[in-house]
Amino acid sequence: MPELSECGLRVNPFEPAASGAPVADEVLHVPEAWATDVRRMLDEMTQGTGVKALVLAGEYGSGKTYLLQWLFRTELPRREIRPFYFDNPGVQFYDLANALLRQVGRKDFAKQLWEFVSPDVSHSQLRLLDDGYEGFIRSHRTRFDKAEAVSALQAAIQRAGISDDEEIAYRLARLVAETPDRPFFEYRDFVAGRPGALVAEGEEAPYFGAILRTLRLAAGTQRVAFLIDEFEEISVGKGLTTRQAHDYLVTIKRLINLTQHENLWLVVAMTPDAKTRMQEIEPALWERFTTQGEYSFQIPPLSAVDAGDLVRNRLRWARQQGYDPPTEMSPFPERLEEALSPATLSSPRRLVKVCFHALSRKMTTPLPFDTGYLSRIEDELYPKPGAAEEQR
Amino acid sequence: MKEPTPSDRYWMRPISFAGLLRVLQLVASHSGELTPLRLNSLIGELGAYLTKRGTKPSVTTLYHCRNTLLRLGAVRKEAGLLVANLDSRPVRDLLLEPATGQGELSDSAREAFAELVIGNEDCRSCFFDYFMSGHGAYDVEAFRRRGTPATWTRECTETGQPGVLLQSNQGRAKECLSREAEIQSVLYGVRYWARDELGLIDEFGQDDGSATMFPICRASAASRLKMLCAIAGRAIEGEWITLSVRQLIGDLCLADHYPIASLFDALDVLTRLYADRVVTIPTSRDQATQSARSRLRENLELRGYYRDYQGRFVSHIRIHRSIEEVLECRS
């Protein structure tokens, strides 16, 4: 194996599994054409007043997760939009709520909410607010006092405009008051209808709205985005009863409504089949999701130029300081298309895997890598099933 | 068991035509000697008809076997005894078929049975006429070549009972099957015969819960080659083109009466021999069967997906523009 240092590299900048985005932000690079199209759609959504939802459709390994991570780490924060990333959150609403609030953290959320509504707590309680959130909780330890605190908070949450629904306000108040005893969320907290659940049955979408309003008003975040990967796993009704599947689609539709009222942005990634099925099975949902198909980005196959840029960008990041490479693509050939098949060149996952193995294989090979070496690696990783027949 | 009345059109039931052939040959070899009861015994003794699970058939199944032969005119009753109808050419052809084990029917046996089935008035009026709207008399060949698609959908009748709507995609012919016997006979009887036993139609599920059926010609090497060229010849503006398997079924199979298996054979060739420039885009089985609420419906919906060599359900394929040059070189 050629040592990485012989190639002028500190590390192997490619991932072995090539599943998802790289750890380092500096190599989180998307092709310019993709970025231009997605940015245009985001700009239009920012200026518009309608639903703020964007669909990214692409085959497995095409770069959906990569694009979501680029949005999550770079593009959305640049637009002052606070993103939350959900990786295959499951098929039920409570998976989404559970994932969201676990990312926020219960203590932080409770404290933010308390800080925001405490000016609206009635004057009779005011003396108890002097020591802040912790002081307030300390002074309401008994069951009676806790019930009193919940009642005061419930009223304050309604007055502060977080929610005008009594039950939702009550459950949020409980969330705040019970945090010292249980400073973390449990899955069952979000299963609507269960005893002790924080979510009122049938009120998932308004509950989400209240959470978003809290994040927006209390944390000073104007806009919030949900980035949902493998969205087809949510939209598939498998394992749900017909009623549950229907309820869940209704919740998704109401979630879309929230994008207008609560400045929520939705970005969902799905496969081409999921996109086609949703268009056919739920055309109305699709139309709303994508604003009559305007905000749907079909991830194209990588071009030879994009593939070269991907590799070049990674190598540049991993170069040893002071090392002057013979070419920017070194140790790879300048023209990857002469070494690798169109199928590999067009797929980010396949390309990254081949490059990883090219740099990490324990075999002697001269530098720079010749086309034969790269072809052999490609054939090993992605054997052609008809190779024997072709020989005949 | 009481014999059906002539007015009862809905006598068709799911049976094995390979087993039916053996029973017919049994009747012919004992022509004029067998009562229905004696035939049942003989079938049991010789194992002439076995269920899919390899077990002896029930009395009801044997009745339906016998009834099918009688209704198709392959067998007659003379003074209570069963006689093979040697006046029928398809029957004579069937009797020339070699005795088979439990395996599949030969193509010639299948065609002979197809003639009997399509020649049967009940089968035509209940089912095959929906594919031949506007046509008068037709035979098997005409059905295969000139038939047009038909659709069935599960619906509720006006009285709220579950039913099946069967309709021609071309003409206005349609019928709502509401009685259990009608649904059994058409959906699970003659439709299964036409699709699984005799190779007269192919079928795939739609996302709205319906299913599209269409007449097919016999698969051949020529049809596979034609499919390959049709796929590769698609206009590719950029470097790649992504094709939906469902769309290909509609454009190539439905339109030209090719079995879906022919398309999948062609895709096998493309993905195996040209794996460097053809990419399959799989989907999960759950996604592919998301609107199915039963195992039967799942199987129907999966018919619209290509199964690649890795066993994955493929919804789309992506083809590089160089494929057309490569195929031209090879041909």
XYZ file of C-alpha atoms in Angstrom, chain A residues 59-60 232-233 235-238 240-242 245 271-278 280-281 301-304 341-344 346-347 350 378 383-387 389-390, chain B residues 206-208 239-240 242 244 246 271-293 298 301 305 309 315-316 318 320 322 330:
82
model
C -31.739 7.069 -5.654
C -29.789 5.405 -2.863
C -40.615 7.323 2.523
C -40.281 5.415 5.784
C -45.120 8.124 4.528
C -45.351 4.364 4.185
C -48.338 3.101 6.128
C -46.809 -0.308 6.697
C -50.097 0.898 10.798
C -53.768 0.173 10.706
C -55.688 1.915 7.957
C -52.056 5.549 8.356
C -36.395 7.838 -3.309
C -37.785 8.219 -6.842
C -40.316 5.466 -6.154
C -41.553 7.201 -3.016
C -41.941 10.417 -4.995
C -43.890 8.663 -7.749
C -46.126 6.813 -5.291
C -46.883 9.932 -3.294
C -50.175 9.026 -7.395
C -51.599 8.017 -4.039
C -26.300 11.753 -11.528
C -22.832 13.239 -11.045
C -21.255 14.469 -14.234
C -17.608 13.655 -14.953
C -17.246 3.242 -15.470
C -20.085 5.729 -16.002
C -22.069 3.870 -13.318
C -19.406 4.530 -10.661
C -22.217 9.076 -11.626
C -22.837 7.823 -8.078
C -19.708 4.386 -5.405
C -14.047 -0.985 -9.018
C -18.524 -6.937 -9.737
C -20.319 -7.083 -13.015
C -22.779 -9.994 -12.893
C -22.524 -10.642 -16.603
C -18.745 -10.600 -16.877
C -21.230 -14.059 -20.340
C -19.519 -11.088 -21.917
C -52.062 0.356 -9.799
C -51.654 2.755 -6.902
C -55.369 3.493 -6.759
C -25.713 11.856 -20.246
C -28.268 9.641 -18.532
C -33.943 7.488 -15.859
C -39.604 4.026 -14.573
C -43.941 0.936 -14.445
C -28.064 -5.025 -16.030
C -25.878 -8.097 -16.312
C -23.986 -7.385 -19.479
C -23.834 -3.607 -19.228
C -23.586 -3.084 -15.482
C -21.023 -0.342 -16.052
C -23.562 1.854 -17.800
C -26.918 0.709 -16.434
C -27.848 1.465 -12.825
C -30.827 -0.088 -11.084
C -32.652 2.105 -8.584
C -34.204 -0.117 -5.956
C -36.934 0.583 -3.473
C -37.880 -1.170 -0.276
C -40.458 -3.948 -0.349
C -42.517 -1.989 2.184
C -42.548 1.033 -0.082
C -43.471 -1.105 -3.084
C -46.440 -2.660 -1.301
C -47.526 0.271 0.818
C -51.106 0.316 -0.392
C -51.553 -3.462 -0.104
C -53.699 -4.823 2.706
C -48.831 -7.386 -2.201
C -48.246 -4.799 -6.644
C -41.242 -4.071 -9.997
C -29.831 -10.210 -9.518
C -38.609 0.812 -9.534
C -36.401 2.722 -11.966
C -30.803 4.716 -15.200
C -26.062 5.923 -19.959
C -23.453 5.093 -24.679
C -23.178 -6.129 -30.654
